[in-house]
């Protein structure tokens, strides 16, 4: 016979309900999760994703069978999981979207770039003896913009500064710090060539392709070879990252390496010295151009690299002159995780209409570039550029990081190696049947709060480990 509920019990329940109503929705949801009998397993899933901010929810099963006997070696089904689903990482590279996954992506990028510089990940160690350059290529000027200074220099001092045809000053005597909102903004938005800026972004990939072809062509000429015979003697490898400057224009940082015809395992030819590669890179950067289709609405353009071209050698030994391998790899890895809000890169997600542009948390200059993409995207001659689809990146269609096929390992290989290290690479000589489907993504409010705590704990543990290893003179 059930126990009788007393008035005191009723008052206790009512008091508890009243206290819960005073809590925020996030706190109530966190309490609900913590009281679930399957909470420990759910917390294990969150920890396995590293505290991913927007995990993908999957439902399904895997069954591993012996290929010879057909015996079931291992089986897994999400029907036994909390909510009958498994949480996996979103793998977003942007720290503003998911900090835990961006950290993992940065680590993969570091090892990918570093392997192409000093070896490892199936790249021979003597690749460091190959000619290697760190190249920076910028966009040309599309109009004067406000400049930052850390040494007290004035922005654009003019002794006899006047006004443009739109009545805007042609100079600026102010001193702008790096955080000044004016930095990167045009002195006159009406004088700024937004069309050229957008078209340059849209053709930056083609400009890079012509640049690398021009390097090969100039190396062949310098070596006295027919251009068609260059692949028989050498191979040009590279890894490049695209970075948005404050003026919202992309510039490119690239590691350029010269190998033998078989790739990094093959030494470069005797004529492939670093100084010859440097000369070829500089000449190629100044000579290549791309001409977009003529448009009755905007005219004709010839798109080139900017005048600021920086080419620096990477040192093979500690006593050599040049940049260090780790410094270059760390720089590239740091940049690829930046979100649009941290740079002048536009928006993190695609725009679906003209009205979406006004909602983007960006400067008037960036929104003007988005509107230019939208207008040009409606012209038939620019339809192949898909400018409206890429308005959120200001017309730039390339990946943040790209590399040639033989530069080093791939992201897929690095992830497979990590899975093998964690024991998720399957059973040798077995057959695995998989059946998965997407059932959602993200967190509830309380789950998001708990995931942030998990991510912070893991980050703190990594920092403690890093500090201990540093004190021992070791490296993580």
CSV table of C-alpha atoms in Angstrom, one decimal:
chain,number,residue,atom,x,y,z
A,1,UNK,CA,0.0,0.0,0.0
A,2,UNK,CA,1.6,3.3,-1.0
A,3,UNK,CA,2.6,5.7,1.7
A,4,UNK,CA,0.2,8.6,2.4
A,5,UNK,CA,1.4,12.0,1.1
A,6,UNK,CA,1.4,14.4,4.0
A,7,UNK,CA,0.8,18.2,3.8
A,8,UNK,CA,4.5,18.6,4.6
A,9,UNK,CA,5.5,16.5,1.6
A,10,UNK,CA,3.2,18.6,-0.6
A,11,UNK,CA,4.8,21.9,0.7
A,12,UNK,CA,8.3,20.5,0.0
A,13,UNK,CA,7.4,19.6,-3.6
A,14,UNK,CA,5.9,23.0,-4.1
A,15,UNK,CA,8.9,24.8,-2.6
A,16,UNK,CA,11.2,22.8,-4.8
A,17,UNK,CA,9.2,23.7,-7.9
A,18,UNK,CA,9.2,27.4,-6.9
A,19,UNK,CA,12.9,27.3,-6.5
A,20,UNK,CA,13.4,25.7,-9.9
A,21,UNK,CA,11.2,28.3,-11.6
A,22,UNK,CA,13.5,31.0,-10.2
A,23,UNK,CA,16.5,29.4,-12.1
A,24,UNK,CA,17.4,30.3,-15.6
A,25,UNK,CA,16.4,28.0,-18.5
A,26,UNK,CA,20.1,26.9,-18.8
A,27,UNK,CA,20.3,25.9,-15.1
A,28,UNK,CA,17.1,24.0,-15.2
A,29,UNK,CA,18.2,22.1,-18.3
A,30,UNK,CA,21.6,21.3,-16.7
A,31,UNK,CA,19.8,19.9,-13.6
A,32,UNK,CA,17.5,17.9,-15.8
A,33,UNK,CA,20.5,16.3,-17.6
A,34,UNK,CA,22.5,15.7,-14.4
A,35,UNK,CA,19.5,13.8,-13.0
A,36,UNK,CA,19.2,11.5,-16.0
A,37,UNK,CA,20.3,7.9,-15.2
A,38,UNK,CA,22.4,7.9,-18.4
A,39,UNK,CA,24.2,11.2,-17.6
A,40,UNK,CA,27.6,9.5,-17.0
A,41,UNK,CA,27.5,8.0,-20.5
A,42,UNK,CA,26.4,11.3,-22.0
A,43,UNK,CA,29.3,13.0,-20.2
A,44,UNK,CA,31.7,10.4,-21.7
A,45,UNK,CA,30.4,11.3,-25.2
A,46,UNK,CA,30.9,15.1,-24.5
A,47,UNK,CA,34.4,14.4,-23.3
A,48,UNK,CA,35.2,12.3,-26.3
A,49,UNK,CA,34.3,15.2,-28.6
A,50,UNK,CA,36.6,17.5,-26.6
A,51,UNK,CA,33.7,19.6,-25.5
A,52,UNK,CA,32.7,20.3,-29.1
A,53,UNK,CA,30.3,23.3,-29.3
A,54,UNK,CA,28.1,22.0,-32.1
A,55,UNK,CA,28.4,18.2,-32.2
A,56,UNK,CA,26.7,16.2,-34.9
A,57,UNK,CA,24.2,13.7,-33.8
A,58,UNK,CA,24.2,10.3,-35.5
A,59,UNK,CA,22.1,7.2,-35.2
A,60,UNK,CA,23.0,3.7,-36.4
A,61,UNK,CA,25.2,0.8,-35.8
A,62,UNK,CA,28.4,-1.0,-36.7
A,63,UNK,CA,29.2,-4.7,-36.8
A,64,UNK,CA,32.7,-6.1,-37.2
A,65,UNK,CA,32.9,-9.7,-38.4
A,66,UNK,CA,35.8,-12.1,-39.0
A,67,UNK,CA,36.3,-12.3,-42.8
A,68,UNK,CA,36.9,-16.0,-42.7
A,69,UNK,CA,34.5,-17.5,-40.1
A,70,UNK,CA,31.8,-14.8,-40.1
A,71,UNK,CA,32.0,-14.6,-36.3
A,72,UNK,CA,30.9,-11.3,-34.9
A,73,UNK,CA,33.9,-9.7,-33.2
A,74,UNK,CA,32.4,-6.4,-32.2
A,75,UNK,CA,29.0,-4.7,-32.5
A,76,UNK,CA,27.8,-1.2,-31.5
A,77,UNK,CA,24.3,0.3,-31.7
A,78,UNK,CA,23.2,3.8,-30.7
A,79,UNK,CA,19.9,2.4,-29.3
A,80,UNK,CA,21.8,1.9,-26.1
A,81,UNK,CA,23.1,5.4,-26.0
A,82,UNK,CA,21.4,8.5,-24.3
A,83,UNK,CA,18.7,9.7,-26.6
A,84,UNK,CA,19.6,6.8,-29.0
A,85,UNK,CA,22.3,8.8,-30.6
A,86,UNK,CA,26.1,9.3,-30.8
A,87,UNK,CA,27.7,12.7,-30.7
A,88,UNK,CA,30.7,13.3,-32.9
A,89,UNK,CA,32.9,16.4,-33.5
A,90,UNK,CA,31.7,19.1,-35.9
A,91,UNK,CA,35.3,19.6,-37.1
A,92,UNK,CA,34.7,23.3,-37.8
A,93,UNK,CA,38.1,25.1,-38.2
A,94,UNK,CA,36.9,28.5,-36.9
A,95,UNK,CA,37.6,29.2,-33.2
A,96,UNK,CA,34.6,31.6,-33.2
A,97,UNK,CA,32.3,28.7,-34.1
A,98,UNK,CA,33.9,25.8,-32.1
A,99,UNK,CA,37.1,26.4,-30.1
A,100,UNK,CA,37.8,22.7,-29.3
A,101,UNK,CA,37.5,21.6,-33.0
A,102,UNK,CA,39.5,24.5,-34.2
A,103,UNK,CA,42.3,23.6,-31.8
A,104,UNK,CA,42.4,20.1,-33.3
A,105,UNK,CA,42.4,21.5,-36.8
A,106,UNK,CA,45.3,23.9,-35.9
A,107,UNK,CA,47.3,20.9,-34.7
A,108,UNK,CA,46.7,19.0,-37.9
A,109,UNK,CA,47.6,22.0,-39.9
A,110,UNK,CA,50.8,22.5,-38.0
A,111,UNK,CA,52.0,18.9,-38.5
A,112,UNK,CA,50.9,19.0,-42.2
A,113,UNK,CA,53.0,22.1,-42.9
A,114,UNK,CA,55.9,21.1,-40.7
A,115,UNK,CA,56.2,17.7,-42.3
A,116,UNK,CA,56.7,19.3,-45.7
A,117,UNK,CA,59.5,21.4,-44.1
A,118,UNK,CA,61.5,18.9,-42.0
A,119,UNK,CA,60.1,15.5,-42.8
A,120,UNK,CA,57.9,13.0,-41.0
A,121,UNK,CA,54.4,11.7,-41.8
A,122,UNK,CA,55.9,9.6,-44.7
A,123,UNK,CA,58.0,12.6,-45.9
A,124,UNK,CA,61.8,11.9,-45.8
A,125,UNK,CA,63.8,13.9,-43.3
A,126,UNK,CA,66.3,15.1,-45.9
A,127,UNK,CA,63.6,17.3,-47.4
A,128,UNK,CA,64.9,20.1,-45.2
A,129,UNK,CA,67.9,20.2,-47.5
A,130,UNK,CA,65.7,21.1,-50.5
A,131,UNK,CA,65.4,24.8,-51.5
A,132,UNK,CA,62.5,26.1,-49.5
A,133,UNK,CA,61.1,29.7,-49.4
A,134,UNK,CA,58.4,31.5,-47.4
A,135,UNK,CA,56.6,33.7,-49.9
A,136,UNK,CA,54.1,36.5,-49.2
A,137,UNK,CA,52.0,37.9,-52.0
A,138,UNK,CA,49.6,40.7,-51.5
A,139,UNK,CA,46.6,42.2,-53.4
A,140,UNK,CA,47.1,45.5,-55.3
A,141,UNK,CA,45.8,48.8,-54.1
A,142,UNK,CA,42.1,49.4,-54.8
A,143,UNK,CA,42.2,52.8,-53.1
A,144,UNK,CA,43.8,54.5,-50.1
A,145,UNK,CA,42.7,53.2,-46.7
A,146,UNK,CA,43.4,54.2,-43.1
A,147,UNK,CA,46.6,52.6,-41.8
A,148,UNK,CA,47.5,51.5,-38.3
A,149,UNK,CA,50.8,52.3,-36.5
A,150,UNK,CA,52.4,51.0,-33.3
A,151,UNK,CA,55.2,53.7,-33.4
A,152,UNK,CA,53.1,56.8,-33.4
A,153,UNK,CA,53.3,57.4,-37.2
A,154,UNK,CA,50.4,59.4,-38.7
A,155,UNK,CA,48.1,57.6,-41.1
A,156,UNK,CA,48.5,59.4,-44.4
A,157,UNK,CA,50.1,62.8,-43.9
A,158,UNK,CA,49.9,65.2,-46.8
A,159,UNK,CA,51.5,68.6,-46.8
A,160,UNK,CA,49.0,70.0,-49.2
A,161,UNK,CA,46.1,67.6,-48.6
A,162,UNK,CA,43.0,68.4,-50.6
A,163,UNK,CA,39.7,66.8,-51.2
A,164,UNK,CA,38.6,64.2,-53.8
A,165,UNK,CA,35.7,64.8,-56.2
A,166,UNK,CA,33.4,63.4,-53.5
A,167,UNK,CA,34.6,66.1,-51.0
A,168,UNK,CA,36.5,63.6,-48.8
A,169,UNK,CA,40.0,64.4,-47.5
A,170,UNK,CA,42.8,62.8,-49.5
A,171,UNK,CA,45.0,62.5,-46.4
A,172,UNK,CA,44.7,61.7,-42.7
A,173,UNK,CA,47.0,63.1,-40.1
A,174,UNK,CA,45.6,61.0,-37.2
A,175,UNK,CA,47.5,58.2,-35.5
A,176,UNK,CA,45.5,54.9,-35.5
A,177,UNK,CA,46.2,52.1,-33.2
A,178,UNK,CA,45.8,48.5,-34.4
A,179,UNK,CA,42.4,48.3,-32.7
A,180,UNK,CA,41.0,51.5,-34.2
A,181,UNK,CA,37.8,50.8,-36.2
A,182,UNK,CA,39.0,53.1,-39.0
A,183,UNK,CA,42.0,50.9,-39.8
A,184,UNK,CA,41.4,49.3,-43.2
A,185,UNK,CA,38.5,51.6,-44.1
A,186,UNK,CA,38.7,53.7,-47.3
A,187,UNK,CA,39.4,57.4,-47.1
A,188,UNK,CA,36.6,57.7,-49.6
A,189,UNK,CA,34.2,54.8,-50.2
A,190,UNK,CA,33.0,56.4,-53.5
A,191,UNK,CA,36.6,56.5,-54.9
A,192,UNK,CA,37.4,53.0,-53.8
A,193,UNK,CA,37.4,50.4,-56.6
A,194,UNK,CA,35.1,47.8,-55.1
A,195,UNK,CA,34.6,46.1,-58.4
A,196,UNK,CA,38.3,45.5,-58.9
A,197,UNK,CA,38.6,44.3,-55.3
A,198,UNK,CA,35.8,41.7,-55.7
A,199,UNK,CA,37.0,40.5,-59.1
A,200,UNK,CA,40.5,40.2,-57.8
A,201,UNK,CA,39.2,37.9,-55.0
A,202,UNK,CA,37.2,35.9,-57.5
A,203,UNK,CA,40.3,35.3,-59.7
A,204,UNK,CA,42.9,34.9,-56.9
A,205,UNK,CA,43.0,31.1,-57.4
A,206,UNK,CA,43.6,31.4,-61.2
A,207,UNK,CA,46.3,34.1,-60.5
A,208,UNK,CA,48.0,31.6,-58.2
A,209,UNK,CA,47.9,28.9,-60.8
A,210,UNK,CA,49.5,31.2,-63.4
A,211,UNK,CA,52.1,32.2,-60.8
A,212,UNK,CA,53.2,28.6,-60.2
A,213,UNK,CA,53.3,27.9,-63.9
A,214,UNK,CA,55.4,31.0,-64.5
A,215,UNK,CA,57.9,29.8,-61.8
A,216,UNK,CA,58.3,26.5,-63.5
A,217,UNK,CA,58.7,28.2,-66.9
A,218,UNK,CA,61.4,30.6,-65.6
A,219,UNK,CA,63.3,27.8,-63.8
A,220,UNK,CA,63.3,25.8,-67.0
A,221,UNK,CA,64.6,28.7,-69.1
A,222,UNK,CA,67.3,29.4,-66.5
A,223,UNK,CA,68.4,25.8,-66.6
A,224,UNK,CA,68.4,25.7,-70.4
A,225,UNK,CA,65.6,23.2,-70.6
A,226,UNK,CA,62.5,23.2,-72.9
A,227,UNK,CA,59.5,24.1,-70.7
A,228,UNK,CA,57.8,20.8,-71.5
A,229,UNK,CA,60.8,18.9,-70.0
A,230,UNK,CA,60.7,20.6,-66.6
A,231,UNK,CA,58.6,17.8,-65.0
A,232,UNK,CA,61.4,15.3,-66.0
A,233,UNK,CA,63.9,17.2,-63.9
A,234,UNK,CA,62.1,18.9,-61.0
A,235,UNK,CA,58.8,19.3,-59.2
A,236,UNK,CA,57.5,22.4,-57.5
A,237,UNK,CA,55.6,21.8,-54.3
A,238,UNK,CA,53.8,24.3,-52.0
A,239,UNK,CA,51.4,24.8,-49.2
A,240,UNK,CA,49.7,28.2,-49.0
A,241,UNK,CA,47.3,30.0,-46.6
A,242,UNK,CA,45.0,32.9,-47.5
A,243,UNK,CA,44.8,35.7,-45.0
A,244,UNK,CA,42.5,38.7,-45.0
A,245,UNK,CA,44.2,42.0,-44.3
A,246,UNK,CA,42.5,44.9,-42.4
A,247,UNK,CA,41.4,46.3,-45.7
A,248,UNK,CA,39.5,43.1,-46.3
A,249,UNK,CA,41.8,42.0,-49.2
A,250,UNK,CA,43.4,38.6,-49.3
A,251,UNK,CA,47.1,38.1,-49.3
A,252,UNK,CA,48.8,34.7,-49.5
A,253,UNK,CA,51.6,33.2,-47.4
A,254,UNK,CA,53.1,30.1,-49.0
A,255,UNK,CA,55.9,27.6,-48.4
A,256,UNK,CA,57.4,26.9,-51.9
A,257,UNK,CA,59.8,23.9,-52.2
A,258,UNK,CA,61.7,22.5,-55.1
A,259,UNK,CA,62.0,18.7,-55.3
A,260,UNK,CA,63.3,16.2,-57.8
A,261,UNK,CA,60.9,14.8,-60.4
A,262,UNK,CA,59.6,12.1,-58.0
A,263,UNK,CA,58.7,14.5,-55.2
A,264,UNK,CA,60.1,15.0,-51.7
A,265,UNK,CA,62.0,11.7,-51.7
A,266,UNK,CA,64.0,12.8,-54.7
A,267,UNK,CA,66.7,15.5,-54.4
A,268,UNK,CA,66.4,18.6,-56.6
A,269,UNK,CA,68.6,19.0,-59.7
A,270,UNK,CA,72.0,20.7,-59.3
A,271,UNK,CA,70.7,23.8,-60.9
A,272,UNK,CA,67.8,24.1,-58.5
A,273,UNK,CA,69.5,26.3,-55.9
A,274,UNK,CA,67.6,28.6,-53.5
A,275,UNK,CA,68.8,31.8,-55.1
A,276,UNK,CA,67.6,30.6,-58.5
A,277,UNK,CA,64.2,29.6,-57.1
A,278,UNK,CA,64.0,33.0,-55.4
A,279,UNK,CA,64.6,34.9,-58.6
A,280,UNK,CA,62.0,32.8,-60.4
A,281,UNK,CA,59.4,33.5,-57.7
A,282,UNK,CA,60.0,37.2,-57.8
A,283,UNK,CA,59.9,37.5,-61.6
A,284,UNK,CA,56.8,35.3,-61.8
A,285,UNK,CA,54.9,37.3,-59.2
A,286,UNK,CA,55.6,40.6,-61.1
A,287,UNK,CA,54.7,39.2,-64.6
A,288,UNK,CA,51.5,37.2,-64.3
A,289,UNK,CA,48.0,38.7,-64.9
A,290,UNK,CA,44.4,37.5,-65.3
A,291,UNK,CA,41.9,39.3,-67.4
A,292,UNK,CA,38.2,38.7,-66.5
A,293,UNK,CA,35.5,38.8,-69.2
A,294,UNK,CA,34.7,42.2,-70.5
A,295,UNK,CA,31.6,43.6,-69.0
A,296,UNK,CA,29.6,46.5,-70.5
A,297,UNK,CA,28.6,47.5,-66.9
A,298,UNK,CA,32.1,47.7,-65.3
A,299,UNK,CA,34.6,47.6,-68.2
A,300,UNK,CA,37.8,45.6,-68.5
A,301,UNK,CA,40.3,44.8,-65.8
A,302,UNK,CA,43.8,43.3,-65.7
A,303,UNK,CA,44.3,41.6,-62.3
A,304,UNK,CA,47.8,41.3,-60.8
A,305,UNK,CA,49.6,40.7,-57.5
A,306,UNK,CA,50.4,43.8,-55.5
A,307,UNK,CA,53.8,45.4,-55.4
A,308,UNK,CA,54.7,44.1,-51.9
A,309,UNK,CA,56.3,40.8,-52.6
A,310,UNK,CA,58.3,39.2,-49.8
A,311,UNK,CA,60.5,36.1,-50.4
A,312,UNK,CA,62.5,34.7,-47.6
A,313,UNK,CA,64.5,31.4,-47.4
A,314,UNK,CA,63.9,28.8,-44.7
A,315,UNK,CA,67.1,27.7,-43.0
A,316,UNK,CA,68.1,24.0,-43.2
A,317,UNK,CA,70.5,24.2,-40.2
A,318,UNK,CA,70.6,26.3,-37.0
A,319,UNK,CA,73.6,28.3,-38.3
A,320,UNK,CA,71.9,29.2,-41.6
A,321,UNK,CA,70.2,32.5,-42.3
A,322,UNK,CA,66.4,32.5,-42.6
A,323,UNK,CA,63.1,31.7,-40.9
A,324,UNK,CA,62.7,28.6,-38.7
A,325,UNK,CA,60.4,25.7,-39.8
A,326,UNK,CA,58.4,25.7,-36.6
A,327,UNK,CA,57.8,29.4,-36.7
A,328,UNK,CA,56.3,29.2,-40.2
A,329,UNK,CA,54.2,26.1,-39.4
A,330,UNK,CA,52.9,27.7,-36.2
A,331,UNK,CA,52.0,30.9,-38.0
A,332,UNK,CA,50.0,29.0,-40.7
A,333,UNK,CA,48.3,26.8,-38.1
A,334,UNK,CA,47.3,29.9,-36.0
A,335,UNK,CA,45.7,31.7,-38.9
A,336,UNK,CA,43.5,28.9,-40.3
A,337,UNK,CA,41.4,28.8,-37.1
A,338,UNK,CA,40.4,32.5,-37.3
A,339,UNK,CA,36.8,33.3,-37.9
A,340,UNK,CA,35.4,36.1,-40.0
A,341,UNK,CA,34.7,38.2,-36.9
A,342,UNK,CA,38.4,38.1,-36.0
A,343,UNK,CA,39.5,39.4,-39.4
A,344,UNK,CA,37.9,41.4,-42.2
A,345,UNK,CA,36.9,38.2,-44.0
A,346,UNK,CA,33.1,38.8,-44.2
A,347,UNK,CA,30.8,36.3,-42.6
A,348,UNK,CA,31.2,32.7,-41.4
A,349,UNK,CA,28.1,31.5,-43.3
A,350,UNK,CA,26.6,32.1,-46.7
A,351,UNK,CA,24.1,34.9,-47.4
A,352,UNK,CA,20.8,34.0,-48.9
A,353,UNK,CA,19.5,37.4,-49.8
A,354,UNK,CA,20.5,41.1,-50.3
A,355,UNK,CA,18.8,41.8,-47.0
A,356,UNK,CA,21.1,39.4,-45.1
A,357,UNK,CA,24.0,41.8,-45.7
A,358,UNK,CA,22.7,44.5,-43.4
A,359,UNK,CA,22.5,41.9,-40.6
A,360,UNK,CA,26.2,40.9,-40.9
A,361,UNK,CA,28.2,42.3,-37.9
A,362,UNK,CA,30.9,43.8,-40.1
A,363,UNK,CA,32.3,47.2,-41.1
A,364,UNK,CA,30.6,49.4,-43.8
A,365,UNK,CA,33.6,48.6,-46.0
A,366,UNK,CA,33.0,44.8,-45.7
A,367,UNK,CA,29.3,45.2,-46.3
A,368,UNK,CA,30.0,47.3,-49.4
A,369,UNK,CA,32.1,44.5,-50.8
A,370,UNK,CA,29.3,42.0,-50.1
A,371,UNK,CA,26.8,44.3,-52.0
A,372,UNK,CA,29.3,44.5,-54.9
A,373,UNK,CA,29.4,40.7,-55.0
A,374,UNK,CA,25.7,40.6,-55.1
A,375,UNK,CA,25.4,43.2,-57.9
A,376,UNK,CA,28.1,41.7,-60.0
A,377,UNK,CA,26.7,38.2,-59.4
A,378,UNK,CA,23.5,39.3,-61.2
A,379,UNK,CA,25.4,40.0,-64.5
A,380,UNK,CA,25.5,37.3,-67.1
A,381,UNK,CA,29.2,37.7,-67.9
A,382,UNK,CA,30.1,37.0,-64.2
A,383,UNK,CA,27.7,34.2,-63.6
A,384,UNK,CA,30.5,31.5,-63.7
A,385,UNK,CA,32.1,33.2,-60.7
A,386,UNK,CA,29.1,32.5,-58.5
A,387,UNK,CA,29.7,35.8,-56.7
A,388,UNK,CA,26.4,35.7,-54.8
A,389,UNK,CA,27.2,32.3,-53.4
A,390,UNK,CA,30.6,33.7,-52.2
A,391,UNK,CA,29.4,37.1,-51.1
A,392,UNK,CA,30.1,36.0,-47.4
A,393,UNK,CA,33.8,35.7,-48.3
A,394,UNK,CA,33.9,38.9,-50.4
A,395,UNK,CA,34.2,36.9,-53.6
A,396,UNK,CA,37.1,34.8,-52.6
A,397,UNK,CA,36.4,31.2,-53.6
A,398,UNK,CA,39.5,29.4,-52.5
A,399,UNK,CA,40.1,27.3,-49.3
A,400,UNK,CA,42.0,29.0,-46.5
A,401,UNK,CA,44.7,26.3,-46.8
A,402,UNK,CA,45.7,24.5,-50.0
A,403,UNK,CA,48.7,22.4,-50.9
A,404,UNK,CA,50.1,20.6,-53.9
A,405,UNK,CA,49.7,16.8,-54.0
A,406,UNK,CA,53.2,15.9,-53.0
A,407,UNK,CA,54.0,18.6,-50.5
A,408,UNK,CA,53.3,16.4,-47.4
A,409,UNK,CA,50.6,14.3,-45.8
A,410,UNK,CA,46.9,15.0,-46.1
A,411,UNK,CA,44.3,15.8,-43.4
A,412,UNK,CA,42.7,12.5,-44.0
A,413,UNK,CA,46.0,10.6,-43.3
A,414,UNK,CA,46.5,12.6,-40.1
A,415,UNK,CA,43.0,11.8,-38.9
A,416,UNK,CA,43.5,8.1,-39.7
A,417,UNK,CA,46.8,8.1,-37.8
A,418,UNK,CA,45.1,9.7,-34.8
A,419,UNK,CA,42.2,7.2,-35.0
A,420,UNK,CA,44.8,4.3,-35.0
A,421,UNK,CA,46.6,5.9,-32.1
A,422,UNK,CA,43.3,6.1,-30.1
A,423,UNK,CA,42.4,2.5,-31.1
A,424,UNK,CA,39.6,3.3,-33.5
A,425,UNK,CA,41.2,1.9,-36.7
A,426,UNK,CA,39.3,-1.3,-36.8
A,427,UNK,CA,40.4,-5.0,-36.6
A,428,UNK,CA,42.9,-6.3,-39.2
A,429,UNK,CA,41.4,-9.0,-41.5
A,430,UNK,CA,37.9,-8.2,-40.5
A,431,UNK,CA,34.8,-6.8,-42.4
A,432,UNK,CA,32.9,-4.0,-40.8
A,433,UNK,CA,29.2,-3.2,-41.8
A,434,UNK,CA,28.1,0.3,-41.0
A,435,UNK,CA,24.8,2.0,-41.1
A,436,UNK,CA,24.6,5.7,-40.0
A,437,UNK,CA,22.1,8.5,-40.5
A,438,UNK,CA,22.1,12.2,-39.4
A,439,UNK,CA,19.6,13.0,-36.7
A,440,UNK,CA,20.5,16.5,-35.6
A,441,UNK,CA,23.3,18.8,-34.3
A,442,UNK,CA,24.1,21.2,-31.5
A,443,UNK,CA,23.4,21.3,-27.8
A,444,UNK,CA,20.5,22.1,-25.6
A,445,UNK,CA,21.1,25.2,-23.3
A,446,UNK,CA,22.2,23.1,-20.3
A,447,UNK,CA,24.3,20.7,-22.4
A,448,UNK,CA,26.1,23.7,-24.0
A,449,UNK,CA,27.0,24.9,-20.5
A,450,UNK,CA,28.4,21.5,-19.5
A,451,UNK,CA,30.3,21.2,-22.8
A,452,UNK,CA,32.0,24.5,-22.2
A,453,UNK,CA,33.1,23.3,-18.8
A,454,UNK,CA,34.5,20.1,-20.3
A,455,UNK,CA,36.4,22.0,-23.0
A,456,UNK,CA,37.9,24.4,-20.3
A,457,UNK,CA,39.0,21.4,-18.2
A,458,UNK,CA,40.7,19.7,-21.1
A,459,UNK,CA,42.4,23.0,-22.1
A,460,UNK,CA,43.6,23.5,-18.6
A,461,UNK,CA,45.0,19.9,-18.5
A,462,UNK,CA,46.8,20.4,-21.7
A,463,UNK,CA,48.4,23.6,-20.4
A,464,UNK,CA,49.5,22.0,-17.2
A,465,UNK,CA,51.0,19.1,-19.3
A,466,UNK,CA,52.7,21.6,-21.6
A,467,UNK,CA,54.2,23.5,-18.6
A,468,UNK,CA,55.5,20.4,-17.0
A,469,UNK,CA,57.1,19.2,-20.3
A,470,UNK,CA,58.6,22.7,-20.8
A,471,UNK,CA,60.2,22.6,-17.3
A,472,UNK,CA,61.7,19.2,-18.3
A,473,UNK,CA,63.0,20.5,-21.6
A,474,UNK,CA,60.7,18.3,-23.5
A,475,UNK,CA,58.0,19.1,-26.1
A,476,UNK,CA,54.4,18.2,-26.4
